[in-house]
Short mmCIF file of C-alpha atoms and ligand atoms in Angstrom, two decimals:
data_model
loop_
_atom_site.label_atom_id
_atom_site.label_comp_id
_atom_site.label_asym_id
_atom_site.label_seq_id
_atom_site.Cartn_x
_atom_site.Cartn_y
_atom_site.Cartn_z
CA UNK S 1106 8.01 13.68 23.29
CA UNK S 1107 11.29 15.25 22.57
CA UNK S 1108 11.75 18.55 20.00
CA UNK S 1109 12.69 17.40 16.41
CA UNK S 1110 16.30 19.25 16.87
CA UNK S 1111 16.88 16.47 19.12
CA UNK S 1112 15.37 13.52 17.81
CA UNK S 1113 16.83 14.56 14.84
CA UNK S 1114 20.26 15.10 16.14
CA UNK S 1115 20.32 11.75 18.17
CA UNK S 1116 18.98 10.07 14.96
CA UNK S 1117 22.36 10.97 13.36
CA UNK S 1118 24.43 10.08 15.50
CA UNK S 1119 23.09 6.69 15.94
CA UNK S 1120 22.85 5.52 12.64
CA UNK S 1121 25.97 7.10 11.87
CA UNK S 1122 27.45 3.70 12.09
CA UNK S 1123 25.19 2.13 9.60
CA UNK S 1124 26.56 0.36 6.68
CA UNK S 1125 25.19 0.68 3.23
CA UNK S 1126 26.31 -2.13 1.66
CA UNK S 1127 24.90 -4.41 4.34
CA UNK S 1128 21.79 -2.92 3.93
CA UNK S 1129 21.59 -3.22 -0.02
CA UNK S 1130 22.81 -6.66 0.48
CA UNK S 1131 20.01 -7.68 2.69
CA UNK S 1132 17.45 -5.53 -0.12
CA UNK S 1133 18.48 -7.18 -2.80
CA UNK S 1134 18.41 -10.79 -1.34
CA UNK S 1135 15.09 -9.63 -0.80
CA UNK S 1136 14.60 -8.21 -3.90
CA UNK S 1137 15.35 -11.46 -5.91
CA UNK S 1138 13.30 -13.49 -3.55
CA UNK S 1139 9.81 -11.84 -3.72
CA UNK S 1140 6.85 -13.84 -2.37
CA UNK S 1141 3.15 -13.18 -2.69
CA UNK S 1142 0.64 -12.35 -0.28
CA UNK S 1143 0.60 -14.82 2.74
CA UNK S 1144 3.55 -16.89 1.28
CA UNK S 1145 6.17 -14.35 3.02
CA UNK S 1146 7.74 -17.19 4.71
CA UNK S 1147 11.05 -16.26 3.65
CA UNK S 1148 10.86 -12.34 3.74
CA UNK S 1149 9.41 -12.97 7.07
CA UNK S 1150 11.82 -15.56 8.48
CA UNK S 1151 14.89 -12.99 7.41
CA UNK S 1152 13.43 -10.02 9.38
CA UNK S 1153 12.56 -12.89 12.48
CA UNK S 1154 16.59 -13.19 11.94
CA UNK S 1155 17.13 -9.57 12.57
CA UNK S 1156 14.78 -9.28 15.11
CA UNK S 1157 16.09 -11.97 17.70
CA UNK S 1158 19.49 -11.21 18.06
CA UNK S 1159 19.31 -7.56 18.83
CA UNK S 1160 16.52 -8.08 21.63
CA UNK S 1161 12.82 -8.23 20.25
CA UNK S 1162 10.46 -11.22 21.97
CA UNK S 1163 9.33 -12.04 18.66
CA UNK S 1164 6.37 -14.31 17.34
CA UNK S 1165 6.22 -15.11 13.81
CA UNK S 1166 2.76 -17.15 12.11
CA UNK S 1167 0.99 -13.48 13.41
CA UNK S 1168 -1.88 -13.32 10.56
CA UNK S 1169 -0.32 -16.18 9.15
CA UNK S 1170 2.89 -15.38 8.12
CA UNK S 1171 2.87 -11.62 9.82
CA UNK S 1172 6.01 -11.09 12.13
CA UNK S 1173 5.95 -9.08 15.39
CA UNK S 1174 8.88 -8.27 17.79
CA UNK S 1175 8.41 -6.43 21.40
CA UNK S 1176 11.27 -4.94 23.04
CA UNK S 1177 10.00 -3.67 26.07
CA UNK S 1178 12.60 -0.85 27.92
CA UNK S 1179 11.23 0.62 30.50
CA UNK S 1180 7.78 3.35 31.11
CA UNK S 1181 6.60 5.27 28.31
CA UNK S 1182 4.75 5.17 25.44
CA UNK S 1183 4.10 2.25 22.73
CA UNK S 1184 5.59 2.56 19.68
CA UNK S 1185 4.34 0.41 16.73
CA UNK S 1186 6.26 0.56 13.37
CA UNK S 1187 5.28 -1.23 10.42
CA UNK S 1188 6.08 -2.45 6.89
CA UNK S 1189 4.37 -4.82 4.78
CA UNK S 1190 6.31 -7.76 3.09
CA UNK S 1191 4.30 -8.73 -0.03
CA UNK S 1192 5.41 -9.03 -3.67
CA UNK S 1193 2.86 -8.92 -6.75
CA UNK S 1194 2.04 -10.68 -9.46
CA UNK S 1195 4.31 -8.84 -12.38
CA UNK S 1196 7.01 -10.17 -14.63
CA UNK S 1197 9.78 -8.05 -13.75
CA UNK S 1198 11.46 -6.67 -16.24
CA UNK S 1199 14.05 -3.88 -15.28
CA UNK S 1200 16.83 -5.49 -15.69
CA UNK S 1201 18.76 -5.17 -12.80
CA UNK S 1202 21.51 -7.44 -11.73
CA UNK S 1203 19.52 -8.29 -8.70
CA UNK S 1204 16.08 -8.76 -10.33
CA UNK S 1205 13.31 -11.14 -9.30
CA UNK S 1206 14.30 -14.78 -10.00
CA UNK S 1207 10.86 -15.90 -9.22
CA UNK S 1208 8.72 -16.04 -12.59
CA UNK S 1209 5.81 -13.75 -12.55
CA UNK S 1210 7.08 -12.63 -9.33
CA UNK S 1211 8.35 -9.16 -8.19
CA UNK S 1212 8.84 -6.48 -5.51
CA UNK S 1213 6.90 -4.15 -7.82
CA UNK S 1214 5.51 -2.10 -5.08
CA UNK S 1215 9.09 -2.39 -3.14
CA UNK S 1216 8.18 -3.91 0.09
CA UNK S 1217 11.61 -5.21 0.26
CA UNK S 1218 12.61 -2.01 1.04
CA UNK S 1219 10.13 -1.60 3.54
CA UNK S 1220 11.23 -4.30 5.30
CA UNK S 1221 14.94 -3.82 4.80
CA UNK S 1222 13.90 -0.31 6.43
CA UNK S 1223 12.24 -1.64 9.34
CA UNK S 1224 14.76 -4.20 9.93
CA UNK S 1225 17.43 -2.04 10.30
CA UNK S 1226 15.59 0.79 12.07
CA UNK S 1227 14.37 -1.72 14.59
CA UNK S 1228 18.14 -3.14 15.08
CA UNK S 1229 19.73 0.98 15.46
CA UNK S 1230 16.77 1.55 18.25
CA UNK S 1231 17.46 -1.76 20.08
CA UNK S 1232 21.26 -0.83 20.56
CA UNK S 1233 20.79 2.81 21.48
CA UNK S 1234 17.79 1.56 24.66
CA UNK S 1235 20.12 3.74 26.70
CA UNK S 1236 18.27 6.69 25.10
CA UNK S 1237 14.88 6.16 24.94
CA UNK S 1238 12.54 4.41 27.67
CA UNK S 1239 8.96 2.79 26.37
CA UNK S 1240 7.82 0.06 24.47
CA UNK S 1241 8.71 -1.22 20.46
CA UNK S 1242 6.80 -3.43 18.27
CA UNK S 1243 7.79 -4.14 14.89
CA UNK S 1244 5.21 -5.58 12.64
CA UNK S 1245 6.26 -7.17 9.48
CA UNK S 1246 2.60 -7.61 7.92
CA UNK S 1247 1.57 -9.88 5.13
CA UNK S 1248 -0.83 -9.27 2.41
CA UNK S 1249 -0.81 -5.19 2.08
CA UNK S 1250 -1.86 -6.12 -1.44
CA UNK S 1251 -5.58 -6.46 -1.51
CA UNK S 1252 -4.87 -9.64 0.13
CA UNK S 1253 -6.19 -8.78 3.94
CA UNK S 1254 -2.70 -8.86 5.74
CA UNK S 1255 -3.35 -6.16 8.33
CA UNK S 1256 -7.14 -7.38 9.24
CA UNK S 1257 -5.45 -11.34 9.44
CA UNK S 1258 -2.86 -10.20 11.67
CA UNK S 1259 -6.35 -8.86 13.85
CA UNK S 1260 -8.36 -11.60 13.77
CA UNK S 1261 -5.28 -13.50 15.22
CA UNK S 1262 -5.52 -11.23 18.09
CA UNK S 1263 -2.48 -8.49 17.56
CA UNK S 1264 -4.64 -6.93 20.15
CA UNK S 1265 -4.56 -7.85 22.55
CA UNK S 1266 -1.84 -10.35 22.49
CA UNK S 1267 0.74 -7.45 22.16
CA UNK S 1268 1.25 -3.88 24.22
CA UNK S 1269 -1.72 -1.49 22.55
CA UNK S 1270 0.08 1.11 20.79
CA UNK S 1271 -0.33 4.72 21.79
CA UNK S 1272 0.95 5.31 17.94
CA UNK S 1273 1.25 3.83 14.88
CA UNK S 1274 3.87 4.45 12.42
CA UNK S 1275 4.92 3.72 8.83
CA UNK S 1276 5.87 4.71 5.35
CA UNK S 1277 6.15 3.29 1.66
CA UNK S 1278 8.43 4.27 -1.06
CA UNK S 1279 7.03 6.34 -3.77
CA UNK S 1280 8.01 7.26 -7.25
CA UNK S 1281 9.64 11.13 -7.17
CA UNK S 1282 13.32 12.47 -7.47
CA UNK S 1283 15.18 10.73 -4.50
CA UNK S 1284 15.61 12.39 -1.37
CA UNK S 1285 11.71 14.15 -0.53
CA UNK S 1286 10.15 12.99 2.30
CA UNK S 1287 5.92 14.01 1.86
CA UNK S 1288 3.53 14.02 4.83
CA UNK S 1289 -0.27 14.52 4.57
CA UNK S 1290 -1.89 15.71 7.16
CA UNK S 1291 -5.29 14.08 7.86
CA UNK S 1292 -6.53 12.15 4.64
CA UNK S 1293 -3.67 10.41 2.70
CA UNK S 1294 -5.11 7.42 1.08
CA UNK S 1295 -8.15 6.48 -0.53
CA UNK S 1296 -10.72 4.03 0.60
CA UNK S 1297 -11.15 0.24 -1.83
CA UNK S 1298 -14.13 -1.60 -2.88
CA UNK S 1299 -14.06 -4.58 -5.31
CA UNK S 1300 -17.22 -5.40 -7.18
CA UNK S 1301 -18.24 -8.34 -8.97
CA UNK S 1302 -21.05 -8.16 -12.05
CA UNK S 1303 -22.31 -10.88 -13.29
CA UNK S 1304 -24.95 -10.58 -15.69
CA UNK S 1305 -27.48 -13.78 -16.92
CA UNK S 1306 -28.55 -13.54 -20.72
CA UNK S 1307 -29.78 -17.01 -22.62
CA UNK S 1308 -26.41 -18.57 -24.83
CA UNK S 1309 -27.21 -20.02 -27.95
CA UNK S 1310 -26.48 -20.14 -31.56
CA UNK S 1311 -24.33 -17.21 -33.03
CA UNK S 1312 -26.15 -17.38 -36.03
CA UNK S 1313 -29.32 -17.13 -34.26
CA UNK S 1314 -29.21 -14.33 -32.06
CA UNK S 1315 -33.07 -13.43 -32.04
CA UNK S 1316 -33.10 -16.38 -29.92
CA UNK S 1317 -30.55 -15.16 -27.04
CA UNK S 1318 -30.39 -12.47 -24.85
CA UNK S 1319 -26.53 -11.29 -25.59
CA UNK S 1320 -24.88 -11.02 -22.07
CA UNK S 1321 -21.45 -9.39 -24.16
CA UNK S 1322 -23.76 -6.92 -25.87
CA UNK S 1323 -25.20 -6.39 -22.02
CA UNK S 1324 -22.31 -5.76 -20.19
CA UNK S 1325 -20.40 -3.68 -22.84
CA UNK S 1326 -23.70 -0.98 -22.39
CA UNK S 1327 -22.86 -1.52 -18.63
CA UNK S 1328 -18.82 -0.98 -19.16
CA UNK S 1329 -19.92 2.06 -21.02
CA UNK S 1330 -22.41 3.54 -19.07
CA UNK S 1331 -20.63 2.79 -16.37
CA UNK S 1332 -18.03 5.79 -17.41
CA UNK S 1333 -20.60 8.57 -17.03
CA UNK S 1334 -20.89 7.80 -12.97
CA UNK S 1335 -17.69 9.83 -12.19
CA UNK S 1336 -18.40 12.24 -14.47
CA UNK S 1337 -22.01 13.09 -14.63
CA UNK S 1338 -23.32 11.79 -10.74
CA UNK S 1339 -20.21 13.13 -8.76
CA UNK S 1340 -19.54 16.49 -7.84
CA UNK S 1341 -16.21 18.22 -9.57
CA UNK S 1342 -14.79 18.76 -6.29
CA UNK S 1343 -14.68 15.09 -4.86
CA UNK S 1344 -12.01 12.56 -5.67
CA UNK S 1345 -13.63 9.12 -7.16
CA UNK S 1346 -12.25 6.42 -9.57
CA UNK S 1347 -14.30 3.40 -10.97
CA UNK S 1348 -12.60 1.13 -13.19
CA UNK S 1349 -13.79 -2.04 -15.21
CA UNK S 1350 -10.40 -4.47 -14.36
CA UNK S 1351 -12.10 -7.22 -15.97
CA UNK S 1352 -15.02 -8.33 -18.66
CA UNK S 1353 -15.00 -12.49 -19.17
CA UNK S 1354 -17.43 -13.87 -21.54
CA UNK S 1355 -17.67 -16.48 -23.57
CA UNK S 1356 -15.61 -19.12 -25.10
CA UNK S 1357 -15.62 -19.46 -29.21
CA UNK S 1358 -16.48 -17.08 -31.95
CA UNK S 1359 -19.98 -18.76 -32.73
CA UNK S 1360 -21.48 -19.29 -29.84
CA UNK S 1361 -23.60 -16.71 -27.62
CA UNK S 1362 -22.71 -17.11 -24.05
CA UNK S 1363 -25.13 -17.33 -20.97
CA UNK S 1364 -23.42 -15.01 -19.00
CA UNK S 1365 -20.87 -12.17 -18.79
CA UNK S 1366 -18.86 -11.20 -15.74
CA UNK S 1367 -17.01 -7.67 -15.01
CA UNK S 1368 -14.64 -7.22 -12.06
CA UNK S 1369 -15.22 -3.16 -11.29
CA UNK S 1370 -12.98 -1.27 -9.02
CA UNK S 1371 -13.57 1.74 -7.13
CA UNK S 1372 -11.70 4.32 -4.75
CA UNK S 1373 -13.25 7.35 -2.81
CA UNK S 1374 -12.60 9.45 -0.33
CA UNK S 1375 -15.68 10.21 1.49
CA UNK S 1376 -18.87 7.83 2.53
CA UNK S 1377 -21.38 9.55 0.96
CA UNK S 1378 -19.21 9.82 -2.46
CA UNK S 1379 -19.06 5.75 -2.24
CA UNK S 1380 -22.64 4.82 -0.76
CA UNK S 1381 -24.14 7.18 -3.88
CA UNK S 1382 -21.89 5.62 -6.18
CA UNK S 1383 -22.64 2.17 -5.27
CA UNK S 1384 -26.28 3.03 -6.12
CA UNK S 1385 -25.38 4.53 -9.45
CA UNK S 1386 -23.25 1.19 -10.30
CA UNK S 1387 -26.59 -1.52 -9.17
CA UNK S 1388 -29.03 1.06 -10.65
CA UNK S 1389 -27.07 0.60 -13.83
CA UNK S 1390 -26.51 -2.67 -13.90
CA UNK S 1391 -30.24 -3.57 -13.32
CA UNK S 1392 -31.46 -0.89 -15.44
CA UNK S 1393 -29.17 -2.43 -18.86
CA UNK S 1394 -29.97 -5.82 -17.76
CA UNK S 1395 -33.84 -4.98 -18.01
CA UNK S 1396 -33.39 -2.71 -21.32
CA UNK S 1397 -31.32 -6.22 -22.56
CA UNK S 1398 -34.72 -8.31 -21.89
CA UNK S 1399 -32.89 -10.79 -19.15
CA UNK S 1400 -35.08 -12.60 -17.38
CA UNK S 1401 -32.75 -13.48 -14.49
CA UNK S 1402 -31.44 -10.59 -12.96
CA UNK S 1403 -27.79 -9.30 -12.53
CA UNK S 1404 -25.71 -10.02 -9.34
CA UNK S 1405 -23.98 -7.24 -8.12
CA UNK S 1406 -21.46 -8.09 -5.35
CA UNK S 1407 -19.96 -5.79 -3.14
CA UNK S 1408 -16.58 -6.74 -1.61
CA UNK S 1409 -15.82 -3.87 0.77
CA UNK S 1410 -11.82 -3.45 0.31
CA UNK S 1411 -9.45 -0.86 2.69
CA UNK S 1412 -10.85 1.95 4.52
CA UNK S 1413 -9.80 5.64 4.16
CA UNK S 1414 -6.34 6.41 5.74
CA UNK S 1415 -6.21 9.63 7.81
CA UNK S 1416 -3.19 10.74 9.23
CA UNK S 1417 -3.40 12.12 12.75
CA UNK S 1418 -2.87 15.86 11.88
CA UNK S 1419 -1.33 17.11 15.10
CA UNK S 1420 1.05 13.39 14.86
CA UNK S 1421 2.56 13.94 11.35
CA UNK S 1422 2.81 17.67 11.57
CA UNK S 1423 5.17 16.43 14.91
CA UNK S 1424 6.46 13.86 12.44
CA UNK S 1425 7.16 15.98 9.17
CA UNK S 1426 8.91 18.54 11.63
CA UNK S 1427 11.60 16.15 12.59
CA UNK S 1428 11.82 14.75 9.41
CA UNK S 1429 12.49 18.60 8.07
CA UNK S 1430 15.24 18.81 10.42
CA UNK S 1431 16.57 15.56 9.41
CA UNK S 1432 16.59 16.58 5.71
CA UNK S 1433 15.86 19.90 5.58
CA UNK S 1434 12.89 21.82 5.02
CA UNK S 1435 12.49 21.89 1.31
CA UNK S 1436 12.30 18.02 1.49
CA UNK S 1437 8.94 17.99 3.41
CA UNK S 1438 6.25 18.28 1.54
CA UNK S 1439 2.48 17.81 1.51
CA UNK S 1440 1.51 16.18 -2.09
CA UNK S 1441 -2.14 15.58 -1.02
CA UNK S 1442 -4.26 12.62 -0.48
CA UNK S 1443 -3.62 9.77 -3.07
CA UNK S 1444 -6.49 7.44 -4.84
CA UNK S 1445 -4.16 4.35 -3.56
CA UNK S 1446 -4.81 2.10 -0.67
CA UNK S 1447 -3.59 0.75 2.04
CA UNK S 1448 -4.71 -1.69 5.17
CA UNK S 1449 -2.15 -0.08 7.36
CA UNK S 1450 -4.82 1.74 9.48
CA UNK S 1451 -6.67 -1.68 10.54
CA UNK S 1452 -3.50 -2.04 12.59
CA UNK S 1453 -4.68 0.69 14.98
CA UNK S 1454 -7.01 0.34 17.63
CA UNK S 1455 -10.24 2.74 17.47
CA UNK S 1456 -8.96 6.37 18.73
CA UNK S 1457 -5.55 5.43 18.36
CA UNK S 1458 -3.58 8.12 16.23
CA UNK S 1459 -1.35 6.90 13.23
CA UNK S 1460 0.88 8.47 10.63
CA UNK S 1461 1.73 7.29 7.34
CA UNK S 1462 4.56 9.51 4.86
CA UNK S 1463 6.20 8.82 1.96
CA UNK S 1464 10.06 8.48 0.65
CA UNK S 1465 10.69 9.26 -2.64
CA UNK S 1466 13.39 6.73 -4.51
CA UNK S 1467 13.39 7.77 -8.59
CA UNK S 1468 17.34 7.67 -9.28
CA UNK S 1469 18.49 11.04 -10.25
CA UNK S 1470 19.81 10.18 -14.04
CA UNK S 1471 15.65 8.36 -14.34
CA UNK S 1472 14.55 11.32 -13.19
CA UNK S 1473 16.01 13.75 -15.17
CA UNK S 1474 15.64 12.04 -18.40
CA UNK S 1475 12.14 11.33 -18.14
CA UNK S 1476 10.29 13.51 -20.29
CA UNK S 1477 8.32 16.78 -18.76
CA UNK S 1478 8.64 20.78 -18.06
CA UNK S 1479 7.21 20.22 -14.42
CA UNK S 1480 6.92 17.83 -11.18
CA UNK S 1481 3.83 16.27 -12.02
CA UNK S 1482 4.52 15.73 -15.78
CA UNK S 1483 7.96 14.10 -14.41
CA UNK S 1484 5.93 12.02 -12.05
CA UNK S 1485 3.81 10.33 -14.73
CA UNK S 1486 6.69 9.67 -16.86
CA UNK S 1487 8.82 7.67 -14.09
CA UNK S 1488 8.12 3.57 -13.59
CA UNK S 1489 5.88 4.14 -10.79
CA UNK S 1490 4.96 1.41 -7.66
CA UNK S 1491 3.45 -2.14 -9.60
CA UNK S 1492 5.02 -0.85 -12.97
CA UNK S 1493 7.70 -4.03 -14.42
CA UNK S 1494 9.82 -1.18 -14.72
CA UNK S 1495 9.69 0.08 -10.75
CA UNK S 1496 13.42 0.29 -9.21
CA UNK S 1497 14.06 2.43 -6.31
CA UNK S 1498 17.53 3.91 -5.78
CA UNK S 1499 19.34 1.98 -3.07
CA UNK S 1500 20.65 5.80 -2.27
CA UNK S 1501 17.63 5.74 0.00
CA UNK S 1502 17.90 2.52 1.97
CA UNK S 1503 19.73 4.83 4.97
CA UNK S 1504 17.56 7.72 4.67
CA UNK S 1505 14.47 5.20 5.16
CA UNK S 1506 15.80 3.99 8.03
CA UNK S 1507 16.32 7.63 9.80
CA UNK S 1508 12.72 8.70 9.16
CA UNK S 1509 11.32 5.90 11.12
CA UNK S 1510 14.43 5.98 13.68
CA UNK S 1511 13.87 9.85 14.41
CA UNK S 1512 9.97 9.20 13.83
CA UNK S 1513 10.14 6.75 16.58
CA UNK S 1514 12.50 8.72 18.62
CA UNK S 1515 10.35 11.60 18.71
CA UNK S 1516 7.79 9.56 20.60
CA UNK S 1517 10.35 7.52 22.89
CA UNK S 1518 13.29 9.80 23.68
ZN1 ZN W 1232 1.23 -1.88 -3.99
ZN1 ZN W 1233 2.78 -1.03 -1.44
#
């Protein structure tokens, strides 16, 4: 491993040469093309196009439509990077001169930036192998968005099909003033479960309820009851969130429906936290469901999401210093482990160490106008990642490529 004054210096001058308005080119064709999880033919066929030229073996159809590229250059270690490719299901509605022309469609988490970053960081690495010795893989993954892209791109056999990594690397845009780079030491993201609720009453006549057992009635006890988990069965100190996404039941005002189904969210940061509030959530549900009179009882289906991310500690404190020498110190920071998610992890083997950061990409003049006396007041006044409104500053397409560059470097030079 080299010292970040290095990696950062020879990140510099390498990508000194970039062009900006290549790069935003290439973001906002992918900007105004977004595709949805496992449908990334096109996102992934345009990073394929990078890829080949500049010297990556690369196999596409990984995980379905995950990309991967190998450039092997000699001993030393195995670098993986990786950015996801994924759009979501959101009208856009910035109105940019670039935005989405796919209806419903849009880079609302901006994983067209991610790739544009990887893209570009992979071509600057390939044309300087004179100055690093060791093994690349890019991995353009599929389906970060609840979807399963990172486990796919497993069960198709990333490993062992490709050189194990001795790290793996990556980072996602964030909402913040432009130009801040956080790192988070060990835990960084939160661990997803969906659950599914369905709860059986007896439909019938809305005039007649006395002879139903009301599965709205039901589940709105549940829904409510359901808010006193977090805040009466977990202790102050831990981080949780359960929230009802969805309650369907029913179809017309005068009839009592059979049953009533919730779609329940929840994110935690610690085993215990979730096992115990798992319990609370069927222990409510059955307990409402009895006090309702069913006589069939409740499903409750567990659909065990992303695991916990935890950064390597010794890895992104390596990381964050080159980065701080990139950018300079104040622009490091640790913000502290986020209720988000992410399937990055799944990508490393058992015992192998990753790190995951952050660049910041609210445009100054957003920024500045949105309303707030401090940083975190600011933050929850900015379009933040899956708002309609979410629209990075292009200002930080180059920056996003040095991180992973010098991140990379640090490992390979
Ligand atoms: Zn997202
Ligand atoms: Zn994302």
């Amino acid at each position: 491993m080299s010292d970040p004054a290095t990696a950062a210096r020879l990140t510099l001058d390498l990508t000194a040469g970039l062009k900006p308005a290549e790069l935003e080119d290439f973001y906002r064709d992918l900007h105004r093309h977004p595709e949805l999880a496992f449908q990334e033919h096109r996102t992934a066929a345009k990073l394929a196009a990078r890829l080949r030229p500049a010297g990556y073996d690369v196999t596409e159809g990984v995980g379905r439509t995950g990309v991967v590229g190998v450039l092997v250059n000699g001993d030393g270690p195995v670098v993986w990077l990786r950015g996801d490719m994924d759009a979501l299901p959101v009208q856009e509605a910035t109105g940019l001169e670039y935005a989405s022309t796919v209806d419903g469609v849009m880079h609302a988490c901006g994983h067209d930036l991610h790739v544009t970053w990887l893209a570009a960081a992979a071509e600057v690495l390939a044309a300087a192998r004179d100055t690093w010795s060791g093994t690349l893989v890019v991995v353009g993954q599929p389906a970060e968005e609840s979807g399963g892209g990172a486990a796919a791109m497993v069960a198709a056999g990333v490993h062992p099909r490709f050189p194990r990594p001795d790290v793996l690397l990556g980072q996602h845009v964030t909402p913040g003033l432009a130009g801040f780079y956080p790192h988070t030491p060990g835990l960084t993201m939160s661990a997803s479960d969906d659950i599914d609720v369905v709860v059986h009453g007896i439909g019938g006549h809305g005039s007649r309820p006395e002879s139903t057992v009301d599965p709205v009635v039901t589940a709105a006890y549940i829904v409510t009851r359901l808010q006193t988990v977090v805040s009466r069965e977990v202790a102050a100190r831990e981080s949780v969130v359960l929230t009802v996404g969805r309650f369907n039941a029913g179809t017309k005002h005068n009839i009592i429906p059979a049953e009533a189904r919730l779609a329940l969210n929840l994110r935690t940061q610690d085993t215990r936290v979730r096992e115990r509030v798992l319990g609370a959530v069927r222990r409510i549900v059955a307990g409402e469901c009895q006090a309702a009179g069913c006589r069939v009882p409740p499903e409750v289906t567990v659909r065990p999401g992303y695991p916990n991310t935890v950064n390597d500690a010794c890895l992104d404190g390596e990381i964050a210093a080159v980065h701080r020498e990139l950018f300079g110190a104040h622009t490091v920071f640790d913000f502290g482990p986020a209720l988000g998610s992410e399937d990055f992890s799944l990508l490393a083997p058992t015992d192998v160490p990753y790190d995951y950061w952050y660049v910041t990409a609210t445009p100054a003049e957003v920024w500045e106008a949105a309303p707030g006396d401090d940083l975190a007041e600011k933050f929850g006044n900015v379009p933040g990642n899956h708002s309609p409104l979410f629209a990075p500053d292009p200002s930080v397409l180059v920056p996003g490529v040095r991180t992973l560059v010098s991140a990379a470097l640090s490992r390979l030079a």
